[in-house]
C-alpha cells in the first residue's frame, strides 16, 4: 500500500495518523464486541504487584473464613454420625443403613489421616435419625456434602496461598535480579542446573519485565489513539 501511494512531504504524517486511528478503533470495537476488553485491563492491574498482593491477601483471608466454616460443618456432621451410630443397637432395623454410613466415614478419615474433627457439636434436631430409612439417607447425604464442601474450600484456599507465595517469590527475585545475575531462584523448587536451566531462569525474569512493559504500553496506546482521533476530527 505504501509503494502504491506516493504522498507529498506532509502527507506521511496524516497517513500514519489515519492508520493508527483506524487500528485503534477497529481493535477497540473488536475487543468490546467479543467481550475481550478485560484482557488488557487485567494485564494492567496484575502488573501492579502491590495492588496484586493486596487482592491476594484479601482473597486468602476470605477463603480462610470459608475453610474454617466448612471445617466446622464437617466436624459437626462427623460428630452427629458417630453419636447416632453409638446410640443405635446392633439389632435395630436401621443398623444396616448405619453401617453403610460408618464405612463411608471410616473411608473418609483414612483418606486424610491429618484431618482432626474439632469443635463438633450436636444441635437440637441432630439426633432425630432413628425413625426410617429416609432419615438415614439424609444423614449420609449431609455427611457427604460436608466432606465435599470442606475439601473444595481447602483446595481453593491452598491455590490462593500458593499464588500469593509465588508472587512474593517473584517480587523478591526481581528486586535481587542484579545480585542473582538475572537468575530466578525459587523457594518452592530446586534451582535448575546447566546452561539450559540458566537460560530458562533468565527468560523468566525477562518475561516479568516484558509484562510490566506491556501493561504500560497497552493503556498508553489506547489513550494515544483516542487523542489522535479527537485531534483529527
GROMACS .gro file of C-alpha atoms in nm:
model
  233
    1UNK     CA    1   0.000   0.000   0.000
    2UNK     CA    2   0.286   0.236   0.081
    3UNK     CA    3   0.450   0.152  -0.251
    4UNK     CA    4   0.139   0.236  -0.450
    5UNK     CA    5   0.071   0.558  -0.258
    6UNK     CA    6   0.312   0.846  -0.314
    7UNK     CA    7   0.225   1.116  -0.062
    8UNK     CA    8   0.372   1.460  -0.057
    9UNK     CA    9   0.603   1.587   0.212
   10UNK     CA   10   0.330   1.648   0.471
   11UNK     CA   11   0.112   1.352   0.373
   12UNK     CA   12   0.311   1.081   0.552
   13UNK     CA   13   0.217   1.211   0.898
   14UNK     CA   14  -0.151   1.227   0.812
   15UNK     CA   15  -0.142   0.881   0.658
   16UNK     CA   16   0.030   0.738   0.969
   17UNK     CA   17  -0.225   0.905   1.198
   18UNK     CA   18  -0.511   0.767   0.989
   19UNK     CA   19  -0.366   0.416   1.007
   20UNK     CA   20  -0.313   0.448   1.382
   21UNK     CA   21  -0.667   0.573   1.440
   22UNK     CA   22  -0.816   0.302   1.220
   23UNK     CA   23  -0.620   0.032   1.402
   24UNK     CA   24  -0.722   0.168   1.743
   25UNK     CA   25  -1.090   0.194   1.653
   26UNK     CA   26  -1.111  -0.147   1.485
   27UNK     CA   27  -0.922  -0.318   1.768
   28UNK     CA   28  -1.135  -0.145   2.031
   29UNK     CA   29  -1.458  -0.241   1.852
   30UNK     CA   30  -1.337  -0.600   1.819
   31UNK     CA   31  -1.247  -0.627   2.187
   32UNK     CA   32  -1.573  -0.470   2.300
   33UNK     CA   33  -1.778  -0.681   2.060
   34UNK     CA   34  -1.635  -1.010   2.187
   35UNK     CA   35  -1.603  -0.905   2.550
   36UNK     CA   36  -1.223  -0.916   2.541
   37UNK     CA   37  -1.166  -0.567   2.674
   38UNK     CA   38  -1.095  -0.717   3.017
   39UNK     CA   39  -0.773  -0.879   2.891
   40UNK     CA   40  -0.562  -0.560   2.868
   41UNK     CA   41  -0.732  -0.427   3.180
   42UNK     CA   42  -0.639  -0.738   3.378
   43UNK     CA   43  -0.282  -0.722   3.247
   44UNK     CA   44  -0.261  -0.364   3.366
   45UNK     CA   45  -0.399  -0.447   3.711
   46UNK     CA   46  -0.188  -0.760   3.762
   47UNK     CA   47   0.131  -0.577   3.664
   48UNK     CA   48   0.097  -0.363   3.977
   49UNK     CA   49   0.249  -0.601   4.229
   50UNK     CA   50   0.148  -0.403   4.536
   51UNK     CA   51  -0.214  -0.399   4.421
   52UNK     CA   52  -0.197  -0.767   4.332
   53UNK     CA   53  -0.061  -0.851   4.676
   54UNK     CA   54  -0.347  -0.667   4.844
   55UNK     CA   55  -0.601  -0.850   4.630
   56UNK     CA   56  -0.445  -1.188   4.706
   57UNK     CA   57  -0.419  -1.111   5.079
   58UNK     CA   58  -0.788  -1.022   5.088
   59UNK     CA   59  -0.874  -1.337   4.893
   60UNK     CA   60  -0.666  -1.557   5.125
   61UNK     CA   61  -0.835  -1.407   5.433
   62UNK     CA   62  -1.177  -1.461   5.276
   63UNK     CA   63  -1.100  -1.821   5.184
   64UNK     CA   64  -0.963  -1.886   5.534
   65UNK     CA   65  -1.300  -1.788   5.683
   66UNK     CA   66  -1.484  -2.014   5.437
   67UNK     CA   67  -1.246  -2.300   5.514
   68UNK     CA   68  -1.297  -2.257   5.888
   69UNK     CA   69  -1.675  -2.265   5.844
   70UNK     CA   70  -1.654  -2.572   5.621
   71UNK     CA   71  -1.429  -2.744   5.876
   72UNK     CA   72  -1.684  -2.671   6.147
   73UNK     CA   73  -1.971  -2.811   5.938
   74UNK     CA   74  -1.771  -3.123   5.852
   75UNK     CA   75  -1.681  -3.177   6.218
   76UNK     CA   76  -2.045  -3.139   6.317
   77UNK     CA   77  -2.153  -3.394   6.057
   78UNK     CA   78  -1.892  -3.641   6.183
   79UNK     CA   79  -1.999  -3.596   6.547
   80UNK     CA   80  -2.366  -3.645   6.455
   81UNK     CA   81  -2.291  -3.960   6.256
   82UNK     CA   82  -2.078  -4.108   6.534
   83UNK     CA   83  -2.331  -4.023   6.805
   84UNK     CA   84  -2.616  -4.172   6.601
   85UNK     CA   85  -2.415  -4.488   6.544
   86UNK     CA   86  -2.328  -4.522   6.913
   87UNK     CA   87  -2.687  -4.493   7.034
   88UNK     CA   88  -2.825  -4.737   6.777
   89UNK     CA   89  -2.832  -5.100   6.884
   90UNK     CA   90  -2.697  -5.377   6.664
   91UNK     CA   91  -3.044  -5.530   6.638
   92UNK     CA   92  -3.205  -5.212   6.512
   93UNK     CA   93  -3.374  -5.246   6.172
   94UNK     CA   94  -3.186  -4.935   6.057
   95UNK     CA   95  -2.848  -5.075   6.160
   96UNK     CA   96  -2.753  -5.190   5.805
   97UNK     CA   97  -2.803  -4.834   5.681
   98UNK     CA   98  -2.598  -4.702   5.970
   99UNK     CA   99  -2.320  -4.949   5.888
  100UNK     CA  100  -2.301  -4.803   5.537
  101UNK     CA  101  -2.259  -4.455   5.685
  102UNK     CA  102  -1.996  -4.583   5.930
  103UNK     CA  103  -1.796  -4.741   5.648
  104UNK     CA  104  -1.817  -4.424   5.441
  105UNK     CA  105  -1.698  -4.214   5.736
  106UNK     CA  106  -1.411  -4.454   5.806
  107UNK     CA  107  -1.300  -4.434   5.444
  108UNK     CA  108  -1.312  -4.054   5.454
  109UNK     CA  109  -1.093  -4.042   5.762
  110UNK     CA  110  -0.849  -4.295   5.618
  111UNK     CA  111  -0.807  -4.089   5.302
  112UNK     CA  112  -0.695  -3.790   5.508
  113UNK     CA  113  -0.533  -3.903   5.835
  114UNK     CA  114  -0.421  -3.546   5.906
  115UNK     CA  115  -0.780  -3.427   5.942
  116UNK     CA  116  -0.887  -3.393   6.304
  117UNK     CA  117  -1.251  -3.309   6.381
  118UNK     CA  118  -1.262  -3.026   6.630
  119UNK     CA  119  -1.539  -2.825   6.784
  120UNK     CA  120  -1.813  -3.061   6.666
  121UNK     CA  121  -2.142  -3.008   6.844
  122UNK     CA  122  -2.491  -3.154   6.840
  123UNK     CA  123  -2.795  -2.945   6.760
  124UNK     CA  124  -3.146  -2.988   6.893
  125UNK     CA  125  -3.264  -3.199   6.598
  126UNK     CA  126  -2.937  -3.368   6.506
  127UNK     CA  127  -3.025  -3.697   6.675
  128UNK     CA  128  -3.362  -3.743   6.501
  129UNK     CA  129  -3.232  -4.012   6.265
  130UNK     CA  130  -3.384  -4.323   6.420
  131UNK     CA  131  -3.723  -4.329   6.254
  132UNK     CA  132  -3.694  -4.459   5.896
  133UNK     CA  133  -3.456  -4.519   5.608
  134UNK     CA  134  -3.517  -4.169   5.468
  135UNK     CA  135  -3.360  -4.016   5.779
  136UNK     CA  136  -3.054  -4.239   5.729
  137UNK     CA  137  -3.030  -4.121   5.368
  138UNK     CA  138  -3.046  -3.762   5.490
  139UNK     CA  139  -2.766  -3.826   5.739
  140UNK     CA  140  -2.549  -3.985   5.470
  141UNK     CA  141  -2.618  -3.703   5.226
  142UNK     CA  142  -2.531  -3.435   5.481
  143UNK     CA  143  -2.206  -3.609   5.570
  144UNK     CA  144  -2.101  -3.644   5.206
  145UNK     CA  145  -2.196  -3.285   5.129
  146UNK     CA  146  -2.000  -3.150   5.426
  147UNK     CA  147  -1.700  -3.363   5.323
  148UNK     CA  148  -1.704  -3.235   4.964
  149UNK     CA  149  -1.752  -2.873   5.070
  150UNK     CA  150  -1.460  -2.888   5.312
  151UNK     CA  151  -1.214  -3.024   5.058
  152UNK     CA  152  -1.337  -2.784   4.790
  153UNK     CA  153  -1.272  -2.489   5.022
  154UNK     CA  154  -0.938  -2.639   5.122
  155UNK     CA  155  -0.830  -2.670   4.758
  156UNK     CA  156  -0.931  -2.310   4.682
  157UNK     CA  157  -0.752  -2.187   4.993
  158UNK     CA  158  -0.429  -2.368   4.904
  159UNK     CA  159  -0.447  -2.233   4.548
  160UNK     CA  160  -0.478  -1.875   4.676
  161UNK     CA  161  -0.195  -1.923   4.927
  162UNK     CA  162   0.038  -2.070   4.665
  163UNK     CA  163  -0.041  -1.787   4.424
  164UNK     CA  164   0.038  -1.529   4.692
  165UNK     CA  165   0.363  -1.704   4.786
  166UNK     CA  166   0.473  -1.732   4.423
  167UNK     CA  167   0.401  -1.363   4.369
  168UNK     CA  168   0.612  -1.277   4.673
  169UNK     CA  169   0.885  -1.506   4.542
  170UNK     CA  170   0.872  -1.334   4.203
  171UNK     CA  171   0.896  -0.988   4.359
  172UNK     CA  172   1.200  -1.088   4.565
  173UNK     CA  173   1.374  -1.234   4.260
  174UNK     CA  174   1.303  -0.924   4.055
  175UNK     CA  175   1.437  -0.696   4.327
  176UNK     CA  176   1.753  -0.907   4.355
  177UNK     CA  177   1.797  -0.964   3.982
  178UNK     CA  178   2.131  -0.781   3.969
  179UNK     CA  179   2.273  -0.972   4.265
  180UNK     CA  180   2.145  -1.305   4.131
  181UNK     CA  181   2.271  -1.240   3.782
  182UNK     CA  182   1.916  -1.234   3.642
  183UNK     CA  183   1.861  -1.588   3.765
  184UNK     CA  184   1.528  -1.693   3.912
  185UNK     CA  185   1.579  -1.865   4.247
  186UNK     CA  186   1.259  -2.036   4.351
  187UNK     CA  187   1.170  -2.108   4.712
  188UNK     CA  188   0.941  -2.394   4.610
  189UNK     CA  189   1.164  -2.597   4.380
  190UNK     CA  190   1.529  -2.674   4.330
  191UNK     CA  191   1.737  -2.446   4.112
  192UNK     CA  192   1.785  -2.554   3.752
  193UNK     CA  193   2.133  -2.672   3.666
  194UNK     CA  194   2.326  -2.646   3.344
  195UNK     CA  195   2.326  -2.393   3.063
  196UNK     CA  196   1.964  -2.459   2.967
  197UNK     CA  197   1.849  -2.407   3.326
  198UNK     CA  198   2.028  -2.074   3.347
  199UNK     CA  199   1.869  -1.965   3.018
  200UNK     CA  200   1.521  -2.058   3.143
  201UNK     CA  201   1.576  -1.864   3.465
  202UNK     CA  202   1.683  -1.557   3.270
  203UNK     CA  203   1.381  -1.590   3.041
  204UNK     CA  204   1.157  -1.596   3.350
  205UNK     CA  205   1.293  -1.262   3.471
  206UNK     CA  206   1.269  -1.113   3.121
  207UNK     CA  207   0.907  -1.225   3.087
  208UNK     CA  208   0.827  -1.045   3.413
  209UNK     CA  209   0.985  -0.726   3.282
  210UNK     CA  210   0.802  -0.767   2.950
  211UNK     CA  211   0.469  -0.799   3.131
  212UNK     CA  212   0.537  -0.470   3.311
  213UNK     CA  213   0.626  -0.303   2.980
  214UNK     CA  214   0.311  -0.432   2.807
  215UNK     CA  215   0.098  -0.316   3.098
  216UNK     CA  216   0.233   0.035   3.037
  217UNK     CA  217   0.217   0.029   2.656
  218UNK     CA  218  -0.139  -0.103   2.615
  219UNK     CA  219  -0.321   0.172   2.807
  220UNK     CA  220  -0.079   0.433   2.665
  221UNK     CA  221  -0.154   0.333   2.306
  222UNK     CA  222  -0.525   0.326   2.376
  223UNK     CA  223  -0.512   0.678   2.518
  224UNK     CA  224  -0.286   0.798   2.234
  225UNK     CA  225  -0.519   0.659   1.969
  226UNK     CA  226  -0.818   0.835   2.125
  227UNK     CA  227  -0.625   1.162   2.142
  228UNK     CA  228  -0.524   1.136   1.776
  229UNK     CA  229  -0.883   1.065   1.677
  230UNK     CA  230  -1.004   1.375   1.861
  231UNK     CA  231  -0.733   1.588   1.701
  232UNK     CA  232  -0.809   1.456   1.354
  233UNK     CA  233  -1.176   1.542   1.397
   0.00000   0.00000   0.00000
